[in-house]
Amino acid sequence: MTHRAQSAAPAREARRRRYLMCRPTHFDVTYRINPWMDPAKPVDTDLAITQWEKLRTLYLELGHRVELIDPLPGHPDMVYAANGATVIDGKVLGARFRNTERAAEGPAYLAWFRDNGFAELLDPAHVNEGEGDFLVTGSRVLAGTGFRSTPQSHAEAEEFFGRPVVSLELIDERYYHLDTALAVLSDDEVMYNPEAFSPGSRAVLERLFPGAVLASPEDAAVFGLNAVGDGRHVVLPEAATGLARQLRERGFEPIGMDLSELLKGGGSVKCCTLEVREPTA
Ligand code: ARG
């Protein structure tokens, strides 16, 4: 590659990823479990599929591997694959959803992993919504609570993965999952919306990530933090132009996507993407 990162910014290297996604065949907004969802607003399922296909194609073009899980009829939110599990070192922590509307998705995702050769699986005792609330950095797991995943699920994840889990309290219902308020950019870099966290959790984030990219309220409100990075590229909602600029200054290559239809369910790029982390040799 000949591309040069901006001077002063570190050169960024992409690592090939493995993602699991779920086509929004049955996508709709028929109930309301977060403030973005309005069942009275019409949803264009075909447009959702077109926008989602573009995201999948982009991942393939970036060299990533994308696998698909069959969508369940009657489960309009199953497109948000990030919620289906958390996978680290090939170990799969299943999801247990807070809302009955999504309850059947947990076992469906767990079955996908079982059928695809994953042997170390845990069907969890406590409510956790997968990578919606568990985000993985090089050395730890950042875990959200306040709206969906419970603090007990953080302890369950720590015991299962054997990695330190840092609990973070979300306080703004618009940012009900950690992946709507924070994104991991590299092993030890994140971007986040400080206003989404309790004062104590904000202080924890400042201590752990003193140089973090901070999102403006405007960029956060267009779901700019619902982003997926491979070490070099950061795929994020295209409306988050301020974040894109900050990322470019740090040597990342932001790629804006239009997932407006999926935003009607309260999700965007990251929500549609579950990372399958295999054991590193
Ligand atoms: N409608 C879904 C819910 O409220 C959206 C999930 C978004 N996913 C995410 N990873 N934040 O559960």
Short mmCIF file of N, CA and C in Angstrom, two decimals, residues 143-144 168-172 177-178 181-182 191-203 205 225:
data_model
loop_
_atom_site.label_atom_id
_atom_site.label_comp_id
_atom_site.label_asym_id
_atom_site.label_seq_id
_atom_site.Cartn_x
_atom_site.Cartn_y
_atom_site.Cartn_z
N ALA A 143 -17.50 -2.81 29.65
CA ALA A 143 -18.84 -3.36 29.75
C ALA A 143 -19.84 -2.31 30.20
N GLY A 144 -20.89 -2.17 29.43
CA GLY A 144 -21.93 -1.18 29.75
C GLY A 144 -23.03 -1.78 30.59
N LEU A 168 -19.04 0.13 33.15
CA LEU A 168 -19.30 1.54 32.87
C LEU A 168 -20.81 1.77 32.89
N GLU A 169 -21.20 2.84 33.60
CA GLU A 169 -22.63 3.11 33.80
C GLU A 169 -23.14 4.09 32.74
N LEU A 170 -24.13 3.64 31.98
CA LEU A 170 -24.75 4.51 30.97
C LEU A 170 -25.93 5.24 31.61
N ILE A 171 -26.08 6.53 31.30
CA ILE A 171 -27.11 7.31 32.00
C ILE A 171 -28.11 8.00 31.07
N ASP A 172 -27.90 7.92 29.77
CA ASP A 172 -28.79 8.61 28.83
C ASP A 172 -29.50 7.54 28.00
N HIS A 177 -27.01 1.18 24.86
CA HIS A 177 -25.99 0.13 24.77
C HIS A 177 -24.63 0.82 24.75
N LEU A 178 -23.61 0.15 25.28
CA LEU A 178 -22.27 0.76 25.27
C LEU A 178 -21.82 1.10 23.85
N ALA A 181 -22.28 4.54 22.55
CA ALA A 181 -21.63 5.62 23.29
C ALA A 181 -20.11 5.56 23.20
N LEU A 182 -19.58 4.44 22.73
CA LEU A 182 -18.13 4.25 22.72
C LEU A 182 -17.75 3.26 21.63
N MET A 191 -12.99 5.96 21.14
CA MET A 191 -13.68 7.26 21.03
C MET A 191 -14.99 7.11 21.78
N TYR A 192 -15.45 8.17 22.44
CA TYR A 192 -16.69 8.04 23.21
C TYR A 192 -17.37 9.39 23.41
N ASN A 193 -18.61 9.27 23.88
CA ASN A 193 -19.44 10.42 24.20
C ASN A 193 -19.49 10.56 25.72
N PRO A 194 -18.72 11.49 26.30
CA PRO A 194 -18.64 11.59 27.76
C PRO A 194 -20.01 11.75 28.41
N GLU A 195 -20.92 12.44 27.74
CA GLU A 195 -22.22 12.74 28.34
C GLU A 195 -23.11 11.52 28.52
N ALA A 196 -22.72 10.42 27.88
CA ALA A 196 -23.54 9.20 28.01
C ALA A 196 -23.24 8.44 29.30
N PHE A 197 -22.17 8.84 30.02
CA PHE A 197 -21.71 8.06 31.17
C PHE A 197 -21.92 8.79 32.50
N SER A 198 -22.05 8.03 33.56
CA SER A 198 -22.12 8.60 34.91
C SER A 198 -20.80 9.31 35.20
N PRO A 199 -20.80 10.26 36.16
CA PRO A 199 -19.54 10.97 36.45
C PRO A 199 -18.40 10.02 36.80
N GLY A 200 -18.69 8.99 37.57
CA GLY A 200 -17.63 8.05 37.95
C GLY A 200 -17.08 7.30 36.76
N SER A 201 -17.97 6.85 35.88
CA SER A 201 -17.51 6.11 34.70
C SER A 201 -16.75 7.02 33.74
N ARG A 202 -17.18 8.28 33.69
CA ARG A 202 -16.45 9.24 32.86
C ARG A 202 -15.01 9.38 33.38
N ALA A 203 -14.88 9.44 34.70
CA ALA A 203 -13.55 9.56 35.30
C ALA A 203 -12.72 8.31 35.01
N LEU A 205 -12.97 6.40 32.39
CA LEU A 205 -12.56 6.46 30.97
C LEU A 205 -11.41 7.46 30.78
N LEU A 225 -20.80 6.99 17.06
CA LEU A 225 -19.95 6.09 17.85
C LEU A 225 -20.27 4.62 17.59
#
